[in-house]
Coordinates of N, CA and C and ligand atoms in Angstrom, one line a residue:
X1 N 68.3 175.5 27.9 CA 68.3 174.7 26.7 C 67.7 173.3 27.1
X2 N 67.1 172.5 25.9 CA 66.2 171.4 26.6 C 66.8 170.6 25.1
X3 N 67.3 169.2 25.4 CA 67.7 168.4 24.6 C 67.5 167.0 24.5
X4 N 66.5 166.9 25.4 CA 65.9 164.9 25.7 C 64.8 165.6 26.2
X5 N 64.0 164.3 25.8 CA 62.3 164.5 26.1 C 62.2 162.9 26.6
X6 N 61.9 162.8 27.8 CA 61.7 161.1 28.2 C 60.3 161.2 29.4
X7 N 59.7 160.4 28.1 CA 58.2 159.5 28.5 C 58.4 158.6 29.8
X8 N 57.1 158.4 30.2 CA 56.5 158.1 30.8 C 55.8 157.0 30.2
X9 N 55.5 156.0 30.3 CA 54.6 154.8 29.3 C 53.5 154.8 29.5
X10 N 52.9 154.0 30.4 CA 51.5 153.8 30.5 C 50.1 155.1 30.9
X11 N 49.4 155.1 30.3 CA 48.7 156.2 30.6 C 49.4 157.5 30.1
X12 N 50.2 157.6 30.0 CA 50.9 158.6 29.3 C 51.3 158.5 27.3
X13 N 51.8 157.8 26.9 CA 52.1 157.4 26.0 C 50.5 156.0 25.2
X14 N 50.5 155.2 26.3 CA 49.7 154.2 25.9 C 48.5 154.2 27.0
X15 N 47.5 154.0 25.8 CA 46.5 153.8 26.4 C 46.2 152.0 27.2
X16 N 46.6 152.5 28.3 CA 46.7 150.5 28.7 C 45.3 150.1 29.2
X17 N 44.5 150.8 30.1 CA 43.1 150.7 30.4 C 42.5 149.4 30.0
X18 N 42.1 150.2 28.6 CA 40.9 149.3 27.6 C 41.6 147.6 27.5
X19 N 43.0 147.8 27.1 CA 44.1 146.2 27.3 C 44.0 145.1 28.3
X20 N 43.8 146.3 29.4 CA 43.4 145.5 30.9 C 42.0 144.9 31.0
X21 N 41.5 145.6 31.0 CA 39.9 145.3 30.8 C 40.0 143.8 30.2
X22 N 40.2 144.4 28.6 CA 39.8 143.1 28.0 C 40.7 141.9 28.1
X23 N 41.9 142.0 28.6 CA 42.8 140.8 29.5 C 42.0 140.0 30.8
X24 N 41.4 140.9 31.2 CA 40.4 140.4 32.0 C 39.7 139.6 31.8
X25 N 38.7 140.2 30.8 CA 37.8 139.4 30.2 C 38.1 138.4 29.8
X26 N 39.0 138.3 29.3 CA 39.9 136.8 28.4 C 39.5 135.9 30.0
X27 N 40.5 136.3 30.8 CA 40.7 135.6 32.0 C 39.2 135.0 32.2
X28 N 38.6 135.8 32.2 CA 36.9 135.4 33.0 C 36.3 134.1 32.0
X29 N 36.1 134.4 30.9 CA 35.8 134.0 29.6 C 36.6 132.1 30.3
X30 N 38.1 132.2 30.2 CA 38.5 131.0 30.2 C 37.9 130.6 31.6
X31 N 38.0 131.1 32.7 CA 37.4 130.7 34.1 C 36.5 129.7 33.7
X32 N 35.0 130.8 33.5 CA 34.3 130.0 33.4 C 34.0 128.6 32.1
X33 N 35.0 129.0 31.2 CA 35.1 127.5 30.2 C 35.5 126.3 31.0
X34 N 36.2 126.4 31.8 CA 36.6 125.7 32.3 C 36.5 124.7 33.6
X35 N 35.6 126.3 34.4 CA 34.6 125.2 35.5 C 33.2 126.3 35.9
X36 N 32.4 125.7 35.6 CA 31.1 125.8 36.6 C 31.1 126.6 37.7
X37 N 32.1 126.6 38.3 CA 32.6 127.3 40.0 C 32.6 128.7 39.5
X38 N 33.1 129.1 38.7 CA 33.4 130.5 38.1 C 32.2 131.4 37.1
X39 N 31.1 130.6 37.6 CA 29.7 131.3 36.6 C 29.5 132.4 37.8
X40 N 29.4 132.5 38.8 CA 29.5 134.2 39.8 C 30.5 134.9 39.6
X41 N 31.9 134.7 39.1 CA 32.8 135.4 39.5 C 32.6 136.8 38.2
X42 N 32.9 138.0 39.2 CA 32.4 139.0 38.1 C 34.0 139.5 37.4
X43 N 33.9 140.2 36.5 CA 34.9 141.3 35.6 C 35.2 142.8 37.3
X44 N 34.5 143.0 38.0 CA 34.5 143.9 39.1 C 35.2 142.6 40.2
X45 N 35.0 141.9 40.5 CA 36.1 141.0 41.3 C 37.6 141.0 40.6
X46 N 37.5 140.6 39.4 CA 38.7 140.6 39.2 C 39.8 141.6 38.7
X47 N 39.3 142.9 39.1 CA 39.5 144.0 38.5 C 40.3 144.5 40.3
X48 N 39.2 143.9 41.1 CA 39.7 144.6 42.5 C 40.9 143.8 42.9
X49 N 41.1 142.2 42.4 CA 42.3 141.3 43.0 C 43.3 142.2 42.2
X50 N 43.6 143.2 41.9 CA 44.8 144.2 41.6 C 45.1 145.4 42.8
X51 N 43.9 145.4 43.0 CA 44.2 146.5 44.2 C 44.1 145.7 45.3
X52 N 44.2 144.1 45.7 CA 43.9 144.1 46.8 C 45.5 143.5 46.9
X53 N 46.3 143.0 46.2 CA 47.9 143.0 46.0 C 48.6 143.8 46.3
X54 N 48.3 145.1 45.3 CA 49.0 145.8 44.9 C 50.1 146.8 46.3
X55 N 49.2 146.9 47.3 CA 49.8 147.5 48.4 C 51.2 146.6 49.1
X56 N 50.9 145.3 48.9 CA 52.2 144.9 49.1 C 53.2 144.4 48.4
X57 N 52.7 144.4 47.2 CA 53.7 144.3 46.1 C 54.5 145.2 45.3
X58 N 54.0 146.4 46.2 CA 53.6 147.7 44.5 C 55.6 147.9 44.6
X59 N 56.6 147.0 45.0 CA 58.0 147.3 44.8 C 58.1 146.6 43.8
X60 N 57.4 145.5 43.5 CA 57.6 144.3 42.8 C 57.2 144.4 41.2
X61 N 58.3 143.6 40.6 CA 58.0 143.9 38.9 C 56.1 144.0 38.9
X62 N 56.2 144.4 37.8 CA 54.7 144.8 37.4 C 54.3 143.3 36.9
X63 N 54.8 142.3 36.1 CA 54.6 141.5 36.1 C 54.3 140.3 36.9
X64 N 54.8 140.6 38.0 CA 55.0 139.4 39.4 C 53.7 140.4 39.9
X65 N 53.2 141.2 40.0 CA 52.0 141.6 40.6 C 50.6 141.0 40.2
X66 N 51.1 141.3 38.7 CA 49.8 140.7 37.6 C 49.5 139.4 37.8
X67 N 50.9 138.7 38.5 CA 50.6 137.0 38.4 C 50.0 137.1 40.0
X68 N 50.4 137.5 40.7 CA 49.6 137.6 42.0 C 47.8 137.9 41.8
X69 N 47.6 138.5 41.6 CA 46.3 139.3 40.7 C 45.3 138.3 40.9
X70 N 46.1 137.9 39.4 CA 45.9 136.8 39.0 C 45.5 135.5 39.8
X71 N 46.2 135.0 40.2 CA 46.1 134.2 41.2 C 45.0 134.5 42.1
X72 N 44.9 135.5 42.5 CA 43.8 135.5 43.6 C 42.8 135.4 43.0
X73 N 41.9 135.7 41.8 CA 41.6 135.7 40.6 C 41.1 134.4 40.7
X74 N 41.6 133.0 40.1 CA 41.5 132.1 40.1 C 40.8 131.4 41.0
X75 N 41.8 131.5 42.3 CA 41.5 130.9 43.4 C 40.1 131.7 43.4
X76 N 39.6 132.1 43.2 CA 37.9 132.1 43.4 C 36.9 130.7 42.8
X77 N 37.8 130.2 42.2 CA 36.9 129.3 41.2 C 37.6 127.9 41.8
X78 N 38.8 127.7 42.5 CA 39.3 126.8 42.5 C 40.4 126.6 41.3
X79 N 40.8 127.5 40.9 CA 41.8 127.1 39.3 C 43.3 127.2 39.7
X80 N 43.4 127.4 41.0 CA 44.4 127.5 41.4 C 45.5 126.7 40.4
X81 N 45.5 126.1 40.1 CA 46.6 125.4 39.5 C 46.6 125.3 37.7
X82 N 46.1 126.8 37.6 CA 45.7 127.0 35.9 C 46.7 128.4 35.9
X83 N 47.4 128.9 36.3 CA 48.1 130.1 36.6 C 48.5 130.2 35.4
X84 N 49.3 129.7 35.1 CA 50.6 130.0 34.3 C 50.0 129.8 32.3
X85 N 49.4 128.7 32.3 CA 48.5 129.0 31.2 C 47.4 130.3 30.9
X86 N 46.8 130.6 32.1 CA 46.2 131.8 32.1 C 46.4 133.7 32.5
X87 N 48.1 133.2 32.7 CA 48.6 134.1 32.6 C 48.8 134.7 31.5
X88 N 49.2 133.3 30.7 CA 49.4 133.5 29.2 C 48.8 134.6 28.3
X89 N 47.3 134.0 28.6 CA 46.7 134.2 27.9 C 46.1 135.8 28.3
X90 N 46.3 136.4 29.4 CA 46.1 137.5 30.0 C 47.1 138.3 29.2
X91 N 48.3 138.2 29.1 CA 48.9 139.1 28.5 C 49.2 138.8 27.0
X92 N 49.0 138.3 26.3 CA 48.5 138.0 25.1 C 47.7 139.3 24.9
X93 N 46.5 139.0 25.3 CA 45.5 139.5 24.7 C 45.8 141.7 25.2
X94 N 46.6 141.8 26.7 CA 46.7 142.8 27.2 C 47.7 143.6 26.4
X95 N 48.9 142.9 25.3 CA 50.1 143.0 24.9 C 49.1 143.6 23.3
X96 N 48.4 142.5 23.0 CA 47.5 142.6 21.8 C 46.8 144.2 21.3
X97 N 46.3 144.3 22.4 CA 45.6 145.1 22.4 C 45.7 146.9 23.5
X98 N 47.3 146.5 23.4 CA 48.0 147.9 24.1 C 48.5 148.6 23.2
X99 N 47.6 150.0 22.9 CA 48.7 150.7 21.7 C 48.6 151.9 22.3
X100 N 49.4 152.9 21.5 CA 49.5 154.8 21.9 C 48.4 155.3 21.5
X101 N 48.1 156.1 22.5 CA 47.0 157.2 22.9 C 47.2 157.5 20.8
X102 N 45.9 158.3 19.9 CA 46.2 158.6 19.1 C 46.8 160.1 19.0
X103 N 47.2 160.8 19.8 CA 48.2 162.1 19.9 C 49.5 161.6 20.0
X104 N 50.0 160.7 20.1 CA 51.6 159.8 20.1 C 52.2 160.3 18.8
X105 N 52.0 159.5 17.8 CA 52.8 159.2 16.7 C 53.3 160.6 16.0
X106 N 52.2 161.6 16.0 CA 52.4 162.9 15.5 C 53.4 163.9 16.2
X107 N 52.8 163.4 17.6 CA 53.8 164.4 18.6 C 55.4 163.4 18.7
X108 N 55.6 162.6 18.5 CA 56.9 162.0 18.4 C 57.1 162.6 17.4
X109 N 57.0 162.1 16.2 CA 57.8 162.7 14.8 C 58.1 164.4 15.2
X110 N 57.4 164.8 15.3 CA 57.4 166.1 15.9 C 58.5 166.4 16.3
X111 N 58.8 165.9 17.9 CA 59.3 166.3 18.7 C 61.1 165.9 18.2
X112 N 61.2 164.5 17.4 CA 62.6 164.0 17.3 C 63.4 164.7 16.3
X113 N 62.6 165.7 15.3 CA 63.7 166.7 15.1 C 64.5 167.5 15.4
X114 N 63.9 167.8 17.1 CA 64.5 168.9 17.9 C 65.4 168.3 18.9
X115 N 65.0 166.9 19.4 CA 65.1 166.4 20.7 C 65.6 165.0 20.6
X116 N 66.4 164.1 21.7 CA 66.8 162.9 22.3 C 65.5 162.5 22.8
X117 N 64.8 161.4 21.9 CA 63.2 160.8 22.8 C 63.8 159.6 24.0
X118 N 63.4 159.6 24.7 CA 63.8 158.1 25.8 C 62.4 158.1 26.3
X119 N 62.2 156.8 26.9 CA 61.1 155.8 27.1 C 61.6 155.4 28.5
X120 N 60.7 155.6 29.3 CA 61.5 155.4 30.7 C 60.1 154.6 31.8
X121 N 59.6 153.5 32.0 CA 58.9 152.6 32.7 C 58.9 151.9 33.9
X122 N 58.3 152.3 34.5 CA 57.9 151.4 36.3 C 57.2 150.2 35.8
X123 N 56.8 150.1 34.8 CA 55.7 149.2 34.2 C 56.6 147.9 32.9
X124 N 55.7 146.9 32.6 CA 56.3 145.8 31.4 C 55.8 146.2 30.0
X125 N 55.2 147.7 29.9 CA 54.8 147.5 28.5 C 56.0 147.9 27.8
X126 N 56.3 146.9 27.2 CA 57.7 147.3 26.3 C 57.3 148.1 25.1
X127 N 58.1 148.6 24.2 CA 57.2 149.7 23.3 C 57.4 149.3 22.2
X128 N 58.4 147.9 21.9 CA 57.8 147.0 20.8 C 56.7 146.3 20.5
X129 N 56.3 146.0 21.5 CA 54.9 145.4 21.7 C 53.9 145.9 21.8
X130 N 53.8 147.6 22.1 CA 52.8 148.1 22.2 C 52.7 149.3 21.2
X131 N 53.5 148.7 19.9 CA 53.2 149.7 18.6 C 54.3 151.3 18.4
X132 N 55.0 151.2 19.7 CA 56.2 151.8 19.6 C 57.7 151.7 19.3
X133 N 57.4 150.3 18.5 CA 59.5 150.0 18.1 C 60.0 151.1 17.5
X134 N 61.3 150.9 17.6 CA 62.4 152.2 17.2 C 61.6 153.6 17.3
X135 N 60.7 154.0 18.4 CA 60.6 155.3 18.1 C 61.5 156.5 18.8
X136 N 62.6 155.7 20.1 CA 62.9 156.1 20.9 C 64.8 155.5 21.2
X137 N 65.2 156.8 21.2 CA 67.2 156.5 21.5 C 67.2 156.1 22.5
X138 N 66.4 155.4 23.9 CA 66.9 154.6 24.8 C 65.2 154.4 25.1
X139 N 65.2 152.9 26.2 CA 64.2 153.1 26.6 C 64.4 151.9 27.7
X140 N 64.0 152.2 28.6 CA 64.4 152.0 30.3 C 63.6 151.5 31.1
X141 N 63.5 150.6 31.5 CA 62.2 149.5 32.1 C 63.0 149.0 33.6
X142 N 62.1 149.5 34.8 CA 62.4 149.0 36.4 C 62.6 147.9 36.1
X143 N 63.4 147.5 37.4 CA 63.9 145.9 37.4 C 64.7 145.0 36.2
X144 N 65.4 146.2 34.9 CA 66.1 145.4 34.5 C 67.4 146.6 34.3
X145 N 68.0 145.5 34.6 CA 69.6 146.0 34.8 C 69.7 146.8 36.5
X146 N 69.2 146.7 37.3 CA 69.0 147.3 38.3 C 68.6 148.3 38.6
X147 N 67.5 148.6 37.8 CA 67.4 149.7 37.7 C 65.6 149.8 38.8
X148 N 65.6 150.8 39.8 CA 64.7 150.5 40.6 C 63.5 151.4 40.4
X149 N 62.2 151.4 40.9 CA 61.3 151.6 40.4 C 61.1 153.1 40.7
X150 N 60.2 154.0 40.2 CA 60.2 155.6 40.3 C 59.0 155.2 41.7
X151 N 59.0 156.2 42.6 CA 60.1 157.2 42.4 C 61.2 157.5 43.0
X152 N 61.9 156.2 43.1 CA 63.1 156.1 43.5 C 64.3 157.2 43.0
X153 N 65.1 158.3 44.0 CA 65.6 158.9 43.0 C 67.0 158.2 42.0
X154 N 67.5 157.1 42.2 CA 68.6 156.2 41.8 C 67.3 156.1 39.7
X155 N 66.1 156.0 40.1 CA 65.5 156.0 38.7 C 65.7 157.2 37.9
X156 N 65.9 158.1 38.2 CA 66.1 159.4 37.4 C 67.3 159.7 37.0
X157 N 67.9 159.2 38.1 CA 69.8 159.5 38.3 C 69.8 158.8 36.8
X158 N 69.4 157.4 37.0 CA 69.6 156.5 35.3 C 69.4 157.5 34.2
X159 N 68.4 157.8 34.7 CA 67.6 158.6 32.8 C 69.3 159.6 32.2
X160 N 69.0 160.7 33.4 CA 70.2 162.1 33.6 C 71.6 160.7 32.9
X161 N 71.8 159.8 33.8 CA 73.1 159.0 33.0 C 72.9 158.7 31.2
X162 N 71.5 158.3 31.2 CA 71.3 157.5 29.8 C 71.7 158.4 28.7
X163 N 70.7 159.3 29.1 CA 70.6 160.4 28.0 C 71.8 161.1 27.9
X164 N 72.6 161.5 28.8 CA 74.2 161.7 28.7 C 74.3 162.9 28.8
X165 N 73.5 163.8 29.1 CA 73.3 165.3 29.3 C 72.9 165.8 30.6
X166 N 72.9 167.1 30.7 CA 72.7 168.0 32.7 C 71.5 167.1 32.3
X167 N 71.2 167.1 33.7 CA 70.0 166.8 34.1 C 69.0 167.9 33.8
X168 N 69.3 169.2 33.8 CA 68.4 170.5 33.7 C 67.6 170.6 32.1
X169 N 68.6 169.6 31.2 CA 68.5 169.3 29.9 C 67.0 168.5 29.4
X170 N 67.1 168.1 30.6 CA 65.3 166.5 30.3 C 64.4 167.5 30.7
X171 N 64.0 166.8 30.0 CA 62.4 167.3 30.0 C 61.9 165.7 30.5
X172 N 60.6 165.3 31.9 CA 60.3 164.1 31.8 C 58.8 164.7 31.7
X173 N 57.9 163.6 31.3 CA 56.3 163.9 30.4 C 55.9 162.7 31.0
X174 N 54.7 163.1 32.1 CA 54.4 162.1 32.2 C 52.8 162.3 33.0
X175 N 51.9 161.3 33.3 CA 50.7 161.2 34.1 C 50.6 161.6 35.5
X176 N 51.5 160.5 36.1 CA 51.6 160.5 37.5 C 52.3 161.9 37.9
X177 N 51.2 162.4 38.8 CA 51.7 163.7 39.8 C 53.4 162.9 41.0
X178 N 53.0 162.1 41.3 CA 54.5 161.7 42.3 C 55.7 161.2 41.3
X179 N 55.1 160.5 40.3 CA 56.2 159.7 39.3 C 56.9 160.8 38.7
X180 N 56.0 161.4 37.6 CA 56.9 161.7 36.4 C 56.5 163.8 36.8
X181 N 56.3 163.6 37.8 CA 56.2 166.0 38.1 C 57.2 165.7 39.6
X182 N 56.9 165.5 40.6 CA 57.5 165.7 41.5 C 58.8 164.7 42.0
X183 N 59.2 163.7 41.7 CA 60.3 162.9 41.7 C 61.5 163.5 41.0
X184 N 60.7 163.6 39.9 CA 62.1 164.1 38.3 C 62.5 165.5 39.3
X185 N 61.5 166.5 39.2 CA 61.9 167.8 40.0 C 62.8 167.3 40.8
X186 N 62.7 167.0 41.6 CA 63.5 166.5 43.0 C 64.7 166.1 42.7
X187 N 64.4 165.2 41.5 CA 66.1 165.1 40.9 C 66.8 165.8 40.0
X188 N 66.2 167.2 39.5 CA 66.7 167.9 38.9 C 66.3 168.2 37.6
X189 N 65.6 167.2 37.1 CA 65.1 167.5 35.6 C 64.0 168.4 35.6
X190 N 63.4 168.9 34.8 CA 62.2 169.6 34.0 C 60.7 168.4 34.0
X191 N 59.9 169.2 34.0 CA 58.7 168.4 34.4 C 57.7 168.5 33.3
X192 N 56.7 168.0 32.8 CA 55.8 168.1 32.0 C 54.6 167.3 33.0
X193 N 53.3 167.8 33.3 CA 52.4 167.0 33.4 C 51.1 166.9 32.9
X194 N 51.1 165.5 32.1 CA 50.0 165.3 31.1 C 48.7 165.2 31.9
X195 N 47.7 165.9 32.2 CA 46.6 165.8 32.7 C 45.1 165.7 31.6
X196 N 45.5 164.6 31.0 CA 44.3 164.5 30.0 C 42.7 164.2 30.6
X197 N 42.9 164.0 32.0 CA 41.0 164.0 32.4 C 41.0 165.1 32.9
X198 N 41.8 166.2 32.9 CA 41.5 167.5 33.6 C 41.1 167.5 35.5
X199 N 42.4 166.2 35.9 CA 42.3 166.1 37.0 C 42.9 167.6 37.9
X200 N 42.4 168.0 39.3 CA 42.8 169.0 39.6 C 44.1 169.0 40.3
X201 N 44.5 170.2 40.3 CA 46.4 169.7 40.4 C 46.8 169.9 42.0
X202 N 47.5 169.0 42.0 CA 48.0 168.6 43.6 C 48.8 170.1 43.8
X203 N 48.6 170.6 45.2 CA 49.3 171.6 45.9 C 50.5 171.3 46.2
X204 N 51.3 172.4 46.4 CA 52.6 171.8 46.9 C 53.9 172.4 45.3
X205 N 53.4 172.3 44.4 CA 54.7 171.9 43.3 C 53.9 172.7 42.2
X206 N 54.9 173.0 41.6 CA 54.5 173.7 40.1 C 55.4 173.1 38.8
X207 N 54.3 172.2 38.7 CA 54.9 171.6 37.0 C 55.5 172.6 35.9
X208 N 57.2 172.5 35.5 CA 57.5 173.4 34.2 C 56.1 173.9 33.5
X209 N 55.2 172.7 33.0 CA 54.2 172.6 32.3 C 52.8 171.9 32.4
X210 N 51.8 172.4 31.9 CA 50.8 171.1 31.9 C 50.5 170.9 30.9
X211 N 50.0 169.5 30.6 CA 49.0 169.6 29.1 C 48.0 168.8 28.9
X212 N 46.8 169.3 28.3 CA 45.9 168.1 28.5 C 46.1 167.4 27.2
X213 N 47.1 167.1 26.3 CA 47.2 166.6 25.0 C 48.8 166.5 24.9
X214 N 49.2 165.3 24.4 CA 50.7 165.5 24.2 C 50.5 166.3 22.7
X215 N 49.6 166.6 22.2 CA 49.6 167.5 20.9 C 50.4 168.8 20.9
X216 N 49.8 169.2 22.1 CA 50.8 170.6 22.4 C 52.1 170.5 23.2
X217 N 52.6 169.2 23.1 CA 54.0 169.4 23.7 C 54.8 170.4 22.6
X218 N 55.3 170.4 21.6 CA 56.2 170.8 20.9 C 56.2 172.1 21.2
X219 N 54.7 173.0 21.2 CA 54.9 174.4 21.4 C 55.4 175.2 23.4
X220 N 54.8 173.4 23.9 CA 55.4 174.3 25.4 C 57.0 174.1 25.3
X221 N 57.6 173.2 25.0 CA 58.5 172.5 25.0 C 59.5 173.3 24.2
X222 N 59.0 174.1 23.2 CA 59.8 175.5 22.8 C 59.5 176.7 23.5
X223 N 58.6 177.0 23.8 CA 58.2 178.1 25.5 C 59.5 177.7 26.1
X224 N 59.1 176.5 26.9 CA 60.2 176.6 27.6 C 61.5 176.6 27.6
X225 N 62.2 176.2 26.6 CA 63.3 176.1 25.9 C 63.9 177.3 25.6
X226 N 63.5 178.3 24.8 CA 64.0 179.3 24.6 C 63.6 181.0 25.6
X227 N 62.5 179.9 26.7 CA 62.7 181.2 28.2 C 61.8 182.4 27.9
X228 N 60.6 181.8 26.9 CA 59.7 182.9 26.5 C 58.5 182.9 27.9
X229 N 58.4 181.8 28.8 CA 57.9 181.7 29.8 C 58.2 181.0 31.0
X230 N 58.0 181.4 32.2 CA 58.8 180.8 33.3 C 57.7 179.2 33.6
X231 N 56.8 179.0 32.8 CA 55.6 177.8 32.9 C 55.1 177.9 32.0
X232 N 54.0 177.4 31.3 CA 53.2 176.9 30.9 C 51.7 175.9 30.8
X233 N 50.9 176.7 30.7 CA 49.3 176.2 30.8 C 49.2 175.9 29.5
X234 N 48.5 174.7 28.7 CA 47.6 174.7 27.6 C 46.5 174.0 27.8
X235 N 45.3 174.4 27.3 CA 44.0 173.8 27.3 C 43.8 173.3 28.7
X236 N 43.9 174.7 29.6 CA 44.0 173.7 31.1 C 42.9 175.1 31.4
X237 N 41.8 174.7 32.6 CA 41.3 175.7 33.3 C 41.7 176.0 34.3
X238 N 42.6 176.9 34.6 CA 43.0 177.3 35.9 C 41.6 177.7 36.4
X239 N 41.7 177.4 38.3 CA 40.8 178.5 39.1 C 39.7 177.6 39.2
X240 N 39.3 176.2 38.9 CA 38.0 175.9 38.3 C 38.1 174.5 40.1
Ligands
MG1 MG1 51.8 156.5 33.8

């Protein structure tokens, strides 16, 4: 029996990418308004001061990363001391322009006749802000209330608590092969993994499910539910 369905956020649910980008751009845009020093600095620099952080922050809220980022960001131009206004305006425009993949809305309505939805995030996109209010009976964001980042298993243990059911009960849906397929397993829940570029699948583990569409969640999601298959493929090429 399967009676909670809990997301995954970014890349899974929301398309954040295109948000980032043009948060960037904002950033760049104001750089160079600002000073002369920042007429070389490219959109590919400031795209890499994320990954050149990220390795020693990646425990740290998503937001204290972005300001790091950020920061380094700057300091190309000398703006060191414009952070916090241009922070601003980075997530502004990243908050603005973050909404759900268009297979969301349909497959939620969908799914909440059958199912407990929860909203469960390593990330700051809240899902008021990103065109998801009230679509979801709980929704669970690292670093608040103590709650520690995936794939910590103390993060799943939460979900298994929130949702108030076996753990064998969740179904978790999500992008990340380590986050939201092989962690949740580990802690007991049911797996879904959204592989919408038709990335090839990591060895080692067999996802409940794949999909390249949350479109077809509802029919694997009753597969598996009622034991008509021990997995499920859709729109996937095995062998390739
Ligand atoms: Mg994700």
């Amino acid at each position: 029996m399967l009676t909670a369905v809990v997301f995954d956020a970014d890349e899974t649910l929301l398309d954040l990418r295109p948000a980032v980008t043009a948060g960037l751009v904002t950033v760049l845009d104001e750089m160079r308004r600002r000073t002369p020093d920042a007429a070389d600095v490219t959109l590919a620099e400031l795209e890499s001061d994320w990954g050149a952080v990220f390795g020693e922050l990646s425990a740290a809220p998503v937001l204290e990363i972005r300001r790091a980022a950020l920061a380094r960001s700057l300091a190309r131009a000398g703006l060191d001391d414009h952070l916090d206004e241009i922070a601003a305006l980075f997530f502004a425009r990243r908050f603005a322009l973050t909404r759900p993949f268009p297979d969301v809305p349909p497959t939620l309505a969908a799914l909440r006749t059958r199912y407990t939805l929860g909203f469960a995030t390593n990330g700051n996109s809240r899902a008021e802000r990103c065109g998801l209010a009230g679509e979801f009976a709980f929704e669970m964001y690292a670093h608040e209330n103590g709650l520690p980042k995936k794939p910590a298993p103390e993060f799943y243990a939460a979900v298994v608590a929130t949702a108030g059911v076996p753990a064998e009960q969740i179904v978790y849906v999500g992008d990340s092969w380590e986050h939201d397929v092989v962690a949740p397993r580990r802690a007991g829940l049911r797996s879904v993994w959204l592989n919408r570029y038709g990335l090839p699948r990591p060895a080692g583990l067999t996802p409940d499910a794949e999909v390249a569409t949350l479109a077809d969640l509802p029919m694997v999601l009753s597969e598996l539910a009622t034991g008509s298959a021990d997995r499920v493929d859709v729109g996937i090429e095995l062998g390739g």
